[in-house]
PDB file of C-alpha atoms in Angstrom:
ATOM      1  CA  MET A 191     -36.605  -3.476  85.867  1.00  0.00           C
ATOM      2  CA  ARG A 192     -33.109  -1.909  85.403  1.00  0.00           C
ATOM      3  CA  SER A 193     -31.863  -2.471  81.539  1.00  0.00           C
ATOM      4  CA  ASN A 194     -29.460  -4.907  80.744  1.00  0.00           C
ATOM      5  CA  PRO A 195     -26.741  -4.313  77.079  1.00  0.00           C
ATOM      6  CA  CYS A 196     -26.996  -8.225  76.777  1.00  0.00           C
ATOM      7  CA  PHE A 197     -31.189  -7.616  76.647  1.00  0.00           C
ATOM      8  CA  SER A 198     -33.140  -6.042  74.026  1.00  0.00           C
ATOM      9  CA  ARG A 199     -36.557  -5.737  75.270  1.00  0.00           C
ATOM     10  CA  THR A 200     -38.311  -4.882  71.100  1.00  0.00           C
ATOM     11  CA  ALA A 201     -36.511  -7.898  70.144  1.00  0.00           C
ATOM     12  CA  THR A 202     -39.220 -10.538  69.510  1.00  0.00           C
ATOM     13  CA  LEU A 203     -39.893 -13.892  68.039  1.00  0.00           C
ATOM     14  CA  LEU A 204     -41.761 -14.638  65.407  1.00  0.00           C
ATOM     15  CA  VAL A 205     -43.064 -18.626  65.429  1.00  0.00           C
ATOM     16  CA  LEU A 206     -44.957 -20.064  62.583  1.00  0.00           C
ATOM     17  CA  THR A 207     -46.377 -23.290  62.435  1.00  0.00           C
ATOM     18  CA  LEU A 208     -47.574 -24.986  59.470  1.00  0.00           C
ATOM     19  CA  THR A 209     -50.959 -27.290  60.131  1.00  0.00           C
ATOM     20  CA  ALA A 210     -53.505 -28.336  57.909  1.00  0.00           C
ATOM     21  CA  ALA A 211     -55.712 -24.699  59.178  1.00  0.00           C
ATOM     22  CA  GLY A 212     -52.201 -22.945  58.164  1.00  0.00           C
ATOM     23  CA  GLN A 213     -49.582 -20.808  60.781  1.00  0.00           C
ATOM     24  CA  THR A 214     -50.086 -20.331  64.452  1.00  0.00           C
ATOM     25  CA  ILE A 215     -47.419 -17.104  65.360  1.00  0.00           C
ATOM     26  CA  VAL A 216     -46.605 -16.868  68.087  1.00  0.00           C
ATOM     27  CA  GLU A 217     -44.698 -13.585  69.797  1.00  0.00           C
ATOM     28  CA  PRO A 218     -42.483 -14.299  73.384  1.00  0.00           C
ATOM     29  CA  THR A 219     -40.496 -11.251  75.605  1.00  0.00           C
ATOM     30  CA  GLY A 220     -37.655 -11.723  73.351  1.00  0.00           C
ATOM     31  CA  ASP A 221     -34.988 -14.157  75.716  1.00  0.00           C
ATOM     32  CA  CYS A 222     -33.914 -17.479  74.913  1.00  0.00           C
ATOM     33  CA  GLY A 223     -36.424 -19.335  77.446  1.00  0.00           C
ATOM     34  CA  SER A 224     -39.089 -17.828  75.274  1.00  0.00           C
ATOM     35  CA  ILE A 225     -37.378 -20.122  71.954  1.00  0.00           C
ATOM     36  CA  GLN A 226     -37.156 -23.544  73.529  1.00  0.00           C
ATOM     37  CA  GLN A 227     -40.900 -22.858  74.627  1.00  0.00           C
ATOM     38  CA  ALA A 228     -42.084 -22.336  71.410  1.00  0.00           C
ATOM     39  CA  LEU A 229     -39.751 -25.307  70.227  1.00  0.00           C
ATOM     40  CA  ASP A 230     -42.110 -27.186  72.988  1.00  0.00           C
ATOM     41  CA  ALA A 231     -44.600 -25.913  72.160  1.00  0.00           C
ATOM     42  CA  LEU A 232     -44.778 -27.249  68.649  1.00  0.00           C
ATOM     43  CA  PRO A 233     -47.073 -30.200  66.630  1.00  0.00           C
ATOM     44  CA  GLN A 234     -45.855 -33.463  66.653  1.00  0.00           C
ATOM     45  CA  GLU A 235     -45.304 -32.747  63.337  1.00  0.00           C
ATOM     46  CA  GLY A 236     -42.490 -30.170  63.862  1.00  0.00           C
ATOM     47  CA  GLY A 237     -42.371 -26.345  62.019  1.00  0.00           C
ATOM     48  CA  ARG A 238     -40.907 -23.752  61.649  1.00  0.00           C
ATOM     49  CA  ILE A 239     -39.834 -20.799  64.426  1.00  0.00           C
ATOM     50  CA  ALA A 240     -38.049 -17.790  63.307  1.00  0.00           C
ATOM     51  CA  MET A 241     -36.610 -15.050  65.611  1.00  0.00           C
ATOM     52  CA  ARG A 242     -36.460 -11.831  65.051  1.00  0.00           C
ATOM     53  CA  SER A 243     -33.465  -8.882  65.273  1.00  0.00           C
ATOM     54  CA  GLY A 244     -32.322  -8.505  68.750  1.00  0.00           C
ATOM     55  CA  THR A 245     -30.039 -10.390  71.734  1.00  0.00           C
ATOM     56  CA  TYR A 246     -31.643 -12.926  73.192  1.00  0.00           C
ATOM     57  CA  LEU A 247     -30.355 -13.789  76.875  1.00  0.00           C
ATOM     58  CA  CYS A 248     -29.392 -17.154  78.161  1.00  0.00           C
ATOM     59  CA  THR A 249     -29.593 -18.894  81.472  1.00  0.00           C
ATOM     60  CA  GLU A 250     -29.731 -22.486  79.708  1.00  0.00           C
ATOM     61  CA  PRO A 251     -29.161 -24.345  76.336  1.00  0.00           C
ATOM     62  CA  ILE A 252     -32.186 -24.223  73.825  1.00  0.00           C
ATOM     63  CA  VAL A 253     -32.470 -27.770  72.701  1.00  0.00           C
ATOM     64  CA  VAL A 254     -33.866 -28.937  69.897  1.00  0.00           C
ATOM     65  CA  ASP A 255     -34.650 -32.566  70.621  1.00  0.00           C
ATOM     66  CA  ARG A 256     -36.999 -33.344  68.390  1.00  0.00           C
ATOM     67  CA  ASP A 257     -37.370 -33.876  64.214  1.00  0.00           C
ATOM     68  CA  ASN A 258     -39.177 -31.380  60.817  1.00  0.00           C
ATOM     69  CA  VAL A 259     -38.089 -28.108  62.869  1.00  0.00           C
ATOM     70  CA  ASP A 260     -36.288 -25.150  61.017  1.00  0.00           C
ATOM     71  CA  VAL A 261     -35.062 -22.575  63.432  1.00  0.00           C
ATOM     72  CA  ARG A 262     -34.066 -19.361  61.600  1.00  0.00           C
ATOM     73  CA  GLY A 263     -32.833 -15.560  62.469  1.00  0.00           C
ATOM     74  CA  GLU A 264     -32.530 -12.501  60.086  1.00  0.00           C
ATOM     75  CA  GLY A 265     -29.030 -12.297  60.195  1.00  0.00           C
ATOM     76  CA  PRO A 266     -26.549 -11.901  62.091  1.00  0.00           C
ATOM     77  CA  ALA A 267     -28.890  -9.297  64.144  1.00  0.00           C
ATOM     78  CA  THR A 268     -30.278 -12.079  65.496  1.00  0.00           C
ATOM     79  CA  ILE A 269     -27.846 -12.728  68.837  1.00  0.00           C
ATOM     80  CA  LEU A 270     -28.025 -15.858  71.845  1.00  0.00           C
ATOM     81  CA  ARG A 271     -25.883 -14.658  73.762  1.00  0.00           C
ATOM     82  CA  LEU A 272     -25.165 -16.718  77.184  1.00  0.00           C
ATOM     83  CA  ALA A 273     -25.571 -15.001  80.475  1.00  0.00           C
ATOM     84  CA  ASP A 274     -22.599 -14.323  82.374  1.00  0.00           C
ATOM     85  CA  GLY A 275     -21.834 -17.307  84.639  1.00  0.00           C
ATOM     86  CA  ALA A 276     -24.448 -19.939  82.927  1.00  0.00           C
ATOM     87  CA  ASN A 277     -21.673 -21.828  82.129  1.00  0.00           C
ATOM     88  CA  SER A 278     -23.879 -23.664  79.918  1.00  0.00           C
ATOM     89  CA  PRO A 279     -23.528 -24.894  75.962  1.00  0.00           C
ATOM     90  CA  VAL A 280     -25.947 -22.314  74.161  1.00  0.00           C
ATOM     91  CA  LEU A 281     -27.001 -24.203  71.605  1.00  0.00           C
ATOM     92  CA  VAL A 282     -28.073 -28.536  71.447  1.00  0.00           C
ATOM     93  CA  ILE A 283     -29.488 -30.409  68.386  1.00  0.00           C
ATOM     94  CA  GLY A 284     -30.189 -34.234  69.774  1.00  0.00           C
ATOM     95  CA  GLN A 285     -30.626 -34.844  73.169  1.00  0.00           C
ATOM     96  CA  ALA A 286     -28.886 -32.890  76.018  1.00  0.00           C
ATOM     97  CA  ILE A 287     -29.224 -36.672  78.282  1.00  0.00           C
ATOM     98  CA  PRO A 288     -24.930 -38.315  78.566  1.00  0.00           C
ATOM     99  CA  VAL A 289     -25.918 -40.872  76.176  1.00  0.00           C
ATOM    100  CA  PRO A 290     -28.298 -40.274  73.733  1.00  0.00           C
ATOM    101  CA  SER A 291     -30.827 -43.114  72.728  1.00  0.00           C
ATOM    102  CA  VAL A 292     -32.593 -41.549  69.894  1.00  0.00           C
ATOM    103  CA  THR A 293     -31.350 -39.896  66.467  1.00  0.00           C
ATOM    104  CA  ARG A 294     -33.070 -36.555  65.983  1.00  0.00           C
ATOM    105  CA  ARG A 295     -33.631 -36.049  61.891  1.00  0.00           C
ATOM    106  CA  ASN A 296     -34.043 -32.662  59.313  1.00  0.00           C
ATOM    107  CA  ILE A 297     -33.106 -29.681  61.583  1.00  0.00           C
ATOM    108  CA  ARG A 298     -32.405 -26.901  60.045  1.00  0.00           C
ATOM    109  CA  LEU A 299     -30.486 -23.977  61.721  1.00  0.00           C
ATOM    110  CA  SER A 300     -29.584 -20.944  60.074  1.00  0.00           C
ATOM    111  CA  ASP A 301     -29.035 -16.873  60.278  1.00  0.00           C
ATOM    112  CA  LEU A 302     -28.116 -16.042  63.239  1.00  0.00           C
ATOM    113  CA  MET A 303     -25.035 -15.484  65.439  1.00  0.00           C
ATOM    114  CA  ILE A 304     -24.432 -17.207  69.058  1.00  0.00           C
ATOM    115  CA  HIS A 305     -22.320 -15.529  71.664  1.00  0.00           C
ATOM    116  CA  GLY A 306     -21.037 -17.634  74.147  1.00  0.00           C
ATOM    117  CA  ASN A 307     -19.493 -15.159  76.669  1.00  0.00           C
ATOM    118  CA  ARG A 308     -16.376 -17.399  77.382  1.00  0.00           C
ATOM    119  CA  GLU A 309     -14.510 -15.388  79.731  1.00  0.00           C
ATOM    120  CA  LYS A 310     -17.804 -15.149  81.551  1.00  0.00           C
ATOM    121  CA  GLN A 311     -17.757 -18.578  82.417  1.00  0.00           C
ATOM    122  CA  PRO A 312     -16.057 -20.854  84.826  1.00  0.00           C
ATOM    123  CA  ASP A 313     -16.278 -24.362  83.791  1.00  0.00           C
ATOM    124  CA  GLU A 314     -15.618 -26.273  80.649  1.00  0.00           C
ATOM    125  CA  CYS A 315     -19.181 -28.628  80.718  1.00  0.00           C
ATOM    126  CA  ARG A 316     -22.558 -27.981  81.471  1.00  0.00           C
ATOM    127  CA  GLY A 317     -22.349 -26.459  85.690  1.00  0.00           C
ATOM    128  CA  GLY A 318     -19.067 -28.264  86.378  1.00  0.00           C
ATOM    129  CA  PRO A 319     -15.999 -30.130  85.265  1.00  0.00           C
ATOM    130  CA  CYS A 320     -16.619 -32.779  83.080  1.00  0.00           C
ATOM    131  CA  THR A 321     -17.573 -36.167  83.771  1.00  0.00           C
ATOM    132  CA  PRO A 322     -19.012 -39.465  82.168  1.00  0.00           C
ATOM    133  CA  ASN A 323     -22.279 -38.633  83.645  1.00  0.00           C
ATOM    134  CA  ASN A 324     -21.305 -34.966  83.067  1.00  0.00           C
ATOM    135  CA  PRO A 325     -20.242 -34.902  79.264  1.00  0.00           C
ATOM    136  CA  LEU A 326     -22.193 -31.502  77.338  1.00  0.00           C
ATOM    137  CA  ARG A 327     -19.750 -29.335  77.054  1.00  0.00           C
ATOM    138  CA  ASN A 328     -20.538 -25.258  77.128  1.00  0.00           C
ATOM    139  CA  ASN A 329     -20.053 -25.201  73.360  1.00  0.00           C
ATOM    140  CA  GLY A 330     -22.018 -22.337  70.646  1.00  0.00           C
ATOM    141  CA  ILE A 331     -23.600 -25.447  68.546  1.00  0.00           C
ATOM    142  CA  THR A 332     -23.246 -29.155  69.671  1.00  0.00           C
ATOM    143  CA  LEU A 333     -24.816 -32.083  67.087  1.00  0.00           C
ATOM    144  CA  ARG A 334     -25.892 -35.028  68.978  1.00  0.00           C
ATOM    145  CA  ARG A 335     -26.515 -38.479  67.262  1.00  0.00           C
ATOM    146  CA  VAL A 336     -28.574 -36.556  64.474  1.00  0.00           C
ATOM    147  CA  SER A 337     -29.117 -36.968  60.766  1.00  0.00           C
ATOM    148  CA  ASP A 338     -29.667 -34.827  58.036  1.00  0.00           C
ATOM    149  CA  VAL A 339     -29.102 -31.417  59.431  1.00  0.00           C
ATOM    150  CA  VAL A 340     -28.265 -28.198  57.899  1.00  0.00           C
ATOM    151  CA  VAL A 341     -26.808 -25.661  59.673  1.00  0.00           C
ATOM    152  CA  GLU A 342     -26.010 -21.928  57.221  1.00  0.00           C
ATOM    153  CA  ARG A 343     -25.259 -18.641  57.845  1.00  0.00           C
ATOM    154  CA  VAL A 344     -23.993 -18.886  61.361  1.00  0.00           C
ATOM    155  CA  THR A 345     -21.422 -17.772  62.986  1.00  0.00           C
ATOM    156  CA  VAL A 346     -19.981 -18.432  66.802  1.00  0.00           C
ATOM    157  CA  VAL A 347     -17.826 -15.824  69.297  1.00  0.00           C
ATOM    158  CA  GLY A 348     -16.735 -16.638  72.240  1.00  0.00           C
ATOM    159  CA  ALA A 349     -17.398 -20.042  72.970  1.00  0.00           C
ATOM    160  CA  ARG A 350     -16.279 -21.201  76.323  1.00  0.00           C
ATOM    161  CA  SER A 351     -15.250 -25.083  74.498  1.00  0.00           C
ATOM    162  CA  GLY A 352     -15.804 -25.377  70.877  1.00  0.00           C
ATOM    163  CA  GLY A 353     -17.794 -23.094  68.162  1.00  0.00           C
ATOM    164  CA  LEU A 354     -19.464 -26.200  66.611  1.00  0.00           C
ATOM    165  CA  VAL A 355     -19.213 -29.786  67.691  1.00  0.00           C
ATOM    166  CA  THR A 356     -21.056 -32.908  65.785  1.00  0.00           C
ATOM    167  CA  GLU A 357     -20.981 -36.299  68.218  1.00  0.00           C
ATOM    168  CA  LEU A 358     -21.719 -39.645  69.033  1.00  0.00           C
ATOM    169  CA  GLY A 359     -23.325 -40.294  65.733  1.00  0.00           C
ATOM    170  CA  CYS A 360     -23.687 -37.737  62.996  1.00  0.00           C
ATOM    171  CA  LEU A 361     -24.990 -38.798  59.398  1.00  0.00           C
ATOM    172  CA  ARG A 362     -25.322 -36.119  56.591  1.00  0.00           C
ATOM    173  CA  VAL A 363     -24.421 -33.588  58.574  1.00  0.00           C
ATOM    174  CA  THR A 364     -24.506 -29.867  56.600  1.00  0.00           C
ATOM    175  CA  VAL A 365     -22.692 -27.276  57.953  1.00  0.00           C
ATOM    176  CA  HIS A 366     -22.625 -23.938  54.783  1.00  0.00           C
ATOM    177  CA  GLY A 367     -21.386 -20.787  55.809  1.00  0.00           C
ATOM    178  CA  PHE A 368     -19.934 -21.227  59.456  1.00  0.00           C
ATOM    179  CA  THR A 369     -17.928 -18.532  61.087  1.00  0.00           C
ATOM    180  CA  ALA A 370     -16.327 -19.289  64.665  1.00  0.00           C
ATOM    181  CA  ALA A 371     -13.954 -17.009  66.800  1.00  0.00           C
ATOM    182  CA  ASN A 372     -12.072 -17.239  69.855  1.00  0.00           C
ATOM    183  CA  SER A 373     -13.311 -19.997  70.977  1.00  0.00           C
ATOM    184  CA  GLN A 374     -11.707 -21.312  73.889  1.00  0.00           C
ATOM    185  CA  PHE A 375     -10.937 -24.662  71.852  1.00  0.00           C
ATOM    186  CA  ASP A 376     -11.989 -25.800  68.681  1.00  0.00           C
ATOM    187  CA  GLY A 377     -13.525 -23.611  66.263  1.00  0.00           C
ATOM    188  CA  LEU A 378     -14.812 -26.977  64.789  1.00  0.00           C
ATOM    189  CA  ALA A 379     -14.534 -29.925  65.527  1.00  0.00           C
ATOM    190  CA  ALA A 380     -16.334 -33.268  64.681  1.00  0.00           C
ATOM    191  CA  TYR A 381     -16.642 -36.683  66.139  1.00  0.00           C
ATOM    192  CA  GLU A 382     -18.173 -40.414  64.670  1.00  0.00           C
ATOM    193  CA  THR A 383     -19.219 -38.099  62.042  1.00  0.00           C
ATOM    194  CA  GLU A 384     -19.925 -39.411  58.219  1.00  0.00           C
ATOM    195  CA  ASP A 385     -21.253 -38.438  55.264  1.00  0.00           C
ATOM    196  CA  SER A 386     -21.534 -35.312  55.699  1.00  0.00           C
ATOM    197  CA  VAL A 387     -20.112 -31.685  53.711  1.00  0.00           C
ATOM    198  CA  PHE A 388     -18.659 -28.572  55.836  1.00  0.00           C
ATOM    199  CA  ALA A 389     -17.977 -25.981  53.045  1.00  0.00           C
ATOM    200  CA  ARG A 390     -17.482 -22.195  53.340  1.00  0.00           C
ATOM    201  CA  LEU A 391     -16.179 -21.935  56.418  1.00  0.00           C
ATOM    202  CA  HIS A 392     -14.051 -18.735  58.306  1.00  0.00           C
ATOM    203  CA  LEU A 393     -12.405 -20.431  61.605  1.00  0.00           C
ATOM    204  CA  VAL A 394     -10.217 -18.012  63.187  1.00  0.00           C
ATOM    205  CA  ASP A 395      -8.190 -16.967  65.785  1.00  0.00           C
ATOM    206  CA  ASN A 396      -9.329 -20.072  68.213  1.00  0.00           C
ATOM    207  CA  LEU A 397      -7.777 -21.299  70.924  1.00  0.00           C
ATOM    208  CA  ALA A 398      -7.016 -24.555  70.215  1.00  0.00           C
ATOM    209  CA  ALA A 399      -7.451 -25.834  66.188  1.00  0.00           C
ATOM    210  CA  GLY A 400      -9.496 -24.715  63.451  1.00  0.00           C
ATOM    211  CA  LEU A 401     -10.671 -27.698  62.656  1.00  0.00           C
ATOM    212  CA  SER A 402     -10.328 -31.102  65.210  1.00  0.00           C
ATOM    213  CA  PHE A 403     -11.611 -34.335  63.635  1.00  0.00           C
ATOM    214  CA  ASP A 404     -11.534 -37.167  65.745  1.00  0.00           C
ATOM    215  CA  ILE A 405     -13.063 -40.965  66.382  1.00  0.00           C
ATOM    216  CA  ARG A 406     -14.486 -42.246  63.602  1.00  0.00           C
ATOM    217  CA  PHE A 407     -14.828 -39.008  61.250  1.00  0.00           C
ATOM    218  CA  HIS A 408     -14.702 -40.633  57.814  1.00  0.00           C
ATOM    219  CA  ASN A 409     -16.233 -40.503  53.885  1.00  0.00           C
ATOM    220  CA  ASN A 410     -16.741 -36.534  54.487  1.00  0.00           C
ATOM    221  CA  LEU A 411     -16.179 -33.590  52.847  1.00  0.00           C
ATOM    222  CA  ILE A 412     -14.662 -30.687  53.156  1.00  0.00           C
ATOM    223  CA  SER A 413     -14.360 -27.560  50.914  1.00  0.00           C
ATOM    224  CA  ASP A 414     -13.524 -23.326  50.459  1.00  0.00           C
ATOM    225  CA  VAL A 415     -12.007 -22.765  54.253  1.00  0.00           C
ATOM    226  CA  ILE A 416     -10.373 -20.668  55.810  1.00  0.00           C
ATOM    227  CA  LEU A 417      -8.632 -20.794  58.529  1.00  0.00           C
ATOM    228  CA  LEU A 418      -6.480 -18.119  60.091  1.00  0.00           C
ATOM    229  CA  GLY A 419      -4.472 -17.621  63.578  1.00  0.00           C
ATOM    230  CA  ASN A 420      -5.402 -20.458  65.685  1.00  0.00           C
ATOM    231  CA  ARG A 421      -3.643 -20.996  67.953  1.00  0.00           C
ATOM    232  CA  LYS A 422      -2.536 -24.538  67.536  1.00  0.00           C
ATOM    233  CA  VAL A 423      -2.839 -26.217  64.583  1.00  0.00           C
ATOM    234  CA  GLY A 424      -5.395 -25.129  61.592  1.00  0.00           C
ATOM    235  CA  ILE A 425      -6.396 -28.875  60.742  1.00  0.00           C
ATOM    236  CA  PHE A 426      -5.575 -31.543  63.595  1.00  0.00           C
ATOM    237  CA  MET A 427      -6.628 -35.413  62.896  1.00  0.00           C
ATOM    238  CA  ARG A 428      -6.706 -38.506  63.582  1.00  0.00           C
ATOM    239  CA  ASP A 429      -9.334 -41.485  63.630  1.00  0.00           C
ATOM    240  CA  ALA A 430     -10.659 -39.967  60.413  1.00  0.00           C
ATOM    241  CA  ARG A 431     -10.353 -42.031  57.410  1.00  0.00           C
ATOM    242  CA  ASP A 432     -11.245 -41.488  53.782  1.00  0.00           C
ATOM    243  CA  ASN A 433     -12.007 -37.166  53.800  1.00  0.00           C
ATOM    244  CA  LEU A 434     -12.004 -35.160  51.013  1.00  0.00           C
ATOM    245  CA  PHE A 435     -10.289 -31.257  51.750  1.00  0.00           C
ATOM    246  CA  GLN A 436     -10.395 -29.024  49.179  1.00  0.00           C
ATOM    247  CA  GLY A 437      -9.951 -25.154  48.730  1.00  0.00           C
ATOM    248  CA  LEU A 438      -7.943 -24.780  52.066  1.00  0.00           C
ATOM    249  CA  GLN A 439      -5.964 -21.376  53.332  1.00  0.00           C
ATOM    250  CA  VAL A 440      -4.281 -22.416  56.158  1.00  0.00           C
ATOM    251  CA  ARG A 441      -2.263 -19.413  57.565  1.00  0.00           C
ATOM    252  CA  ASN A 442      -0.109 -18.111  60.526  1.00  0.00           C
ATOM    253  CA  SER A 443      -1.208 -21.163  62.686  1.00  0.00           C
ATOM    254  CA  GLY A 444       0.934 -21.026  66.255  1.00  0.00           C
ATOM    255  CA  GLU A 445       1.595 -24.771  65.347  1.00  0.00           C
ATOM    256  CA  HIS A 446       1.799 -26.597  62.541  1.00  0.00           C
ATOM    257  CA  GLY A 447      -0.458 -25.801  59.408  1.00  0.00           C
ATOM    258  CA  LEU A 448      -2.093 -29.437  59.264  1.00  0.00           C
ATOM    259  CA  PHE A 449      -1.843 -32.262  61.494  1.00  0.00           C
ATOM    260  CA  LEU A 450      -2.643 -35.896  60.744  1.00  0.00           C
ATOM    261  CA  ALA A 451      -1.574 -38.629  64.120  1.00  0.00           C
ATOM    262  CA  GLN A 452      -3.034 -42.219  65.085  1.00  0.00           C
ATOM    263  CA  VAL A 453      -4.682 -42.095  68.315  1.00  0.00           C
ATOM    264  CA  ASP A 454      -2.008 -42.381  71.437  1.00  0.00           C
ATOM    265  CA  ALA A 455      -0.648 -45.560  70.959  1.00  0.00           C
ATOM    266  CA  ASP A 456      -2.708 -47.383  69.089  1.00  0.00           C
ATOM    267  CA  ALA A 457      -1.958 -47.849  65.166  1.00  0.00           C
ATOM    268  CA  THR A 458      -5.618 -49.387  64.680  1.00  0.00           C
ATOM    269  CA  LYS A 459      -6.619 -45.144  64.273  1.00  0.00           C
ATOM    270  CA  PRO A 460      -4.819 -43.179  62.375  1.00  0.00           C
ATOM    271  CA  ALA A 461      -5.845 -40.473  60.318  1.00  0.00           C
ATOM    272  CA  ALA A 462      -5.106 -42.205  56.583  1.00  0.00           C
ATOM    273  CA  GLY A 463      -6.127 -42.748  53.299  1.00  0.00           C
ATOM    274  CA  ASN A 464      -7.453 -38.529  52.876  1.00  0.00           C
ATOM    275  CA  THR A 465      -7.402 -36.483  50.257  1.00  0.00           C
ATOM    276  CA  PHE A 466      -6.357 -33.123  50.045  1.00  0.00           C
ATOM    277  CA  THR A 467      -6.225 -30.748  46.886  1.00  0.00           C
ATOM    278  CA  GLY A 468      -5.856 -27.514  45.974  1.00  0.00           C
ATOM    279  CA  GLY A 469      -4.656 -25.093  49.075  1.00  0.00           C
ATOM    280  CA  ILE A 470      -1.880 -22.950  50.707  1.00  0.00           C
ATOM    281  CA  VAL A 471      -0.696 -23.614  53.921  1.00  0.00           C
ATOM    282  CA  SER A 472       1.415 -20.646  55.142  1.00  0.00           C
ATOM    283  CA  GLY A 473       3.579 -19.058  58.006  1.00  0.00           C
ATOM    284  CA  SER A 474       3.416 -21.998  60.721  1.00  0.00           C
ATOM    285  CA  LEU A 475       5.228 -21.543  63.683  1.00  0.00           C
ATOM    286  CA  GLY A 476       5.630 -25.732  63.046  1.00  0.00           C
ATOM    287  CA  ALA A 477       5.416 -27.289  59.771  1.00  0.00           C
ATOM    288  CA  GLY A 478       3.331 -26.789  57.207  1.00  0.00           C
ATOM    289  CA  LEU A 479       1.951 -30.545  57.389  1.00  0.00           C
ATOM    290  CA  ARG A 480       3.096 -32.882  60.154  1.00  0.00           C
ATOM    291  CA  VAL A 481       2.396 -36.384  59.476  1.00  0.00           C
ATOM    292  CA  ASN A 482       3.139 -38.232  63.360  1.00  0.00           C
ATOM    293  CA  ASP A 483       2.731 -42.113  63.074  1.00  0.00           C
ATOM    294  CA  PRO A 484       3.554 -44.354  60.787  1.00  0.00           C
ATOM    295  CA  SER A 485       0.584 -45.654  60.670  1.00  0.00           C
ATOM    296  CA  CYS A 486      -0.671 -42.319  58.711  1.00  0.00           C
ATOM    297  CA  VAL A 487      -0.403 -44.146  55.744  1.00  0.00           C
ATOM    298  CA  ASN A 488      -1.696 -43.280  52.386  1.00  0.00           C
ATOM    299  CA  ASN A 489      -2.474 -39.631  52.001  1.00  0.00           C
ATOM    300  CA  LEU A 490      -2.176 -37.648  48.878  1.00  0.00           C
ATOM    301  CA  VAL A 491      -2.041 -33.692  48.851  1.00  0.00           C
ATOM    302  CA  THR A 492      -2.110 -32.754  45.894  1.00  0.00           C
ATOM    303  CA  GLY A 493      -2.099 -29.148  44.558  1.00  0.00           C
ATOM    304  CA  PHE A 494      -0.358 -27.234  47.149  1.00  0.00           C
ATOM    305  CA  GLN A 495       1.672 -24.628  48.084  1.00  0.00           C
ATOM    306  CA  PHE A 496       4.201 -24.420  51.821  1.00  0.00           C
ATOM    307  CA  VAL A 497       4.773 -21.050  52.316  1.00  0.00           C
ATOM    308  CA  GLY A 498       7.441 -19.885  54.587  1.00  0.00           C
ATOM    309  CA  ASN A 499       6.353 -22.765  58.019  1.00  0.00           C
ATOM    310  CA  LYS A 500       9.490 -22.554  60.279  1.00  0.00           C
ATOM    311  CA  ASP A 501       9.581 -25.940  60.537  1.00  0.00           C
ATOM    312  CA  GLY A 502       9.494 -27.004  56.615  1.00  0.00           C
ATOM    313  CA  CYS A 503       7.193 -27.723  54.152  1.00  0.00           C
ATOM    314  CA  ILE A 504       6.673 -31.543  55.187  1.00  0.00           C
ATOM    315  CA  SER A 505       7.491 -33.278  58.073  1.00  0.00           C
ATOM    316  CA  GLU A 506       7.174 -36.817  58.398  1.00  0.00           C
ATOM    317  CA  ALA A 507       7.596 -39.530  61.332  1.00  0.00           C
ATOM    318  CA  ALA A 508       8.839 -42.147  57.986  1.00  0.00           C
ATOM    319  CA  PRO A 509       9.451 -41.082  54.497  1.00  0.00           C
ATOM    320  CA  GLY A 510       7.627 -41.501  51.611  1.00  0.00           C
ATOM    321  CA  LEU A 511       3.799 -41.231  54.449  1.00  0.00           C
ATOM    322  CA  ALA A 512       2.163 -38.032  52.242  1.00  0.00           C
ATOM    323  CA  LYS A 513       2.578 -38.997  48.402  1.00  0.00           C
ATOM    324  CA  THR A 514       2.307 -35.589  46.938  1.00  0.00           C
ATOM    325  CA  SER A 515       1.491 -34.320  43.163  1.00  0.00           C
ATOM    326  CA  GLY A 516       2.139 -31.077  41.845  1.00  0.00           C
ATOM    327  CA  THR A 517       2.558 -29.004  45.581  1.00  0.00           C
ATOM    328  CA  ILE A 518       5.642 -26.500  45.859  1.00  0.00           C
ATOM    329  CA  CYS A 519       7.843 -25.089  48.760  1.00  0.00           C
ATOM    330  CA  ARG A 520       8.974 -21.991  48.968  1.00  0.00           C
TER     331      ARG A 520
END
């Protein structure tokens, strides 16, 4: 077999399945197909898959379509890399069918790196153009109708669509210690997601937004976030209510730092009632904060500094939409 620099022959996968008799250990060859086989072989009650350091080449998505699963690597030296021309997501948690029919629960993903190899993927959706029958975008990680899921200490580089995306009804998701860089679109996007925590995020040089929250993104906590050099906006929000943001560093956004709007012409779906406390927005090529529609009411900004944003500190569709306290404009 000819050597492939994206594939490590020495990489091994260790599968630990907790049973009444103890643990079962499996060591497949090191590609992503072996990881999927190990997932499929877990017993009904679930189990753990621990991937040792090395590069695993993916020609198909890894799909975690079961409950009570712990998937972990050994840190950033455990790499899932999408093969040239695979045109696929790298890892899907939940069902990969167009519309999931069940909620998957109690899943953990940790301690690894994903490389989406976006320059070598022809389309945004799996296998071709995005359609209602083919909605699965080529994200680094996609969470689809899940609850009680944890993603921690994971890095995604070069995703063909988004770095990490939650969608289609996600509850009690925790994303902690997550980095996304050089995604074709957003670093992290969340849709139809509630009661979740997103903390210690580094979202850098993504070609659209650093964070994108849209379609019933309500009652979530976002904290300790660095957004640097994202080509569109630092944070994009529509149809998003009663979320709390704490400890934001938003620097050098290609347009606005923070962008709040309604969904197209629908004034019933604004970004409204959100609280932003303790942050710095600097170096944006638009406004530090843009409130784009009069429906975006009751947003509170407290303890923020807006520094050197090209179009000013706060820009509003109507005066007084953003309620401010202790803000500094310089």
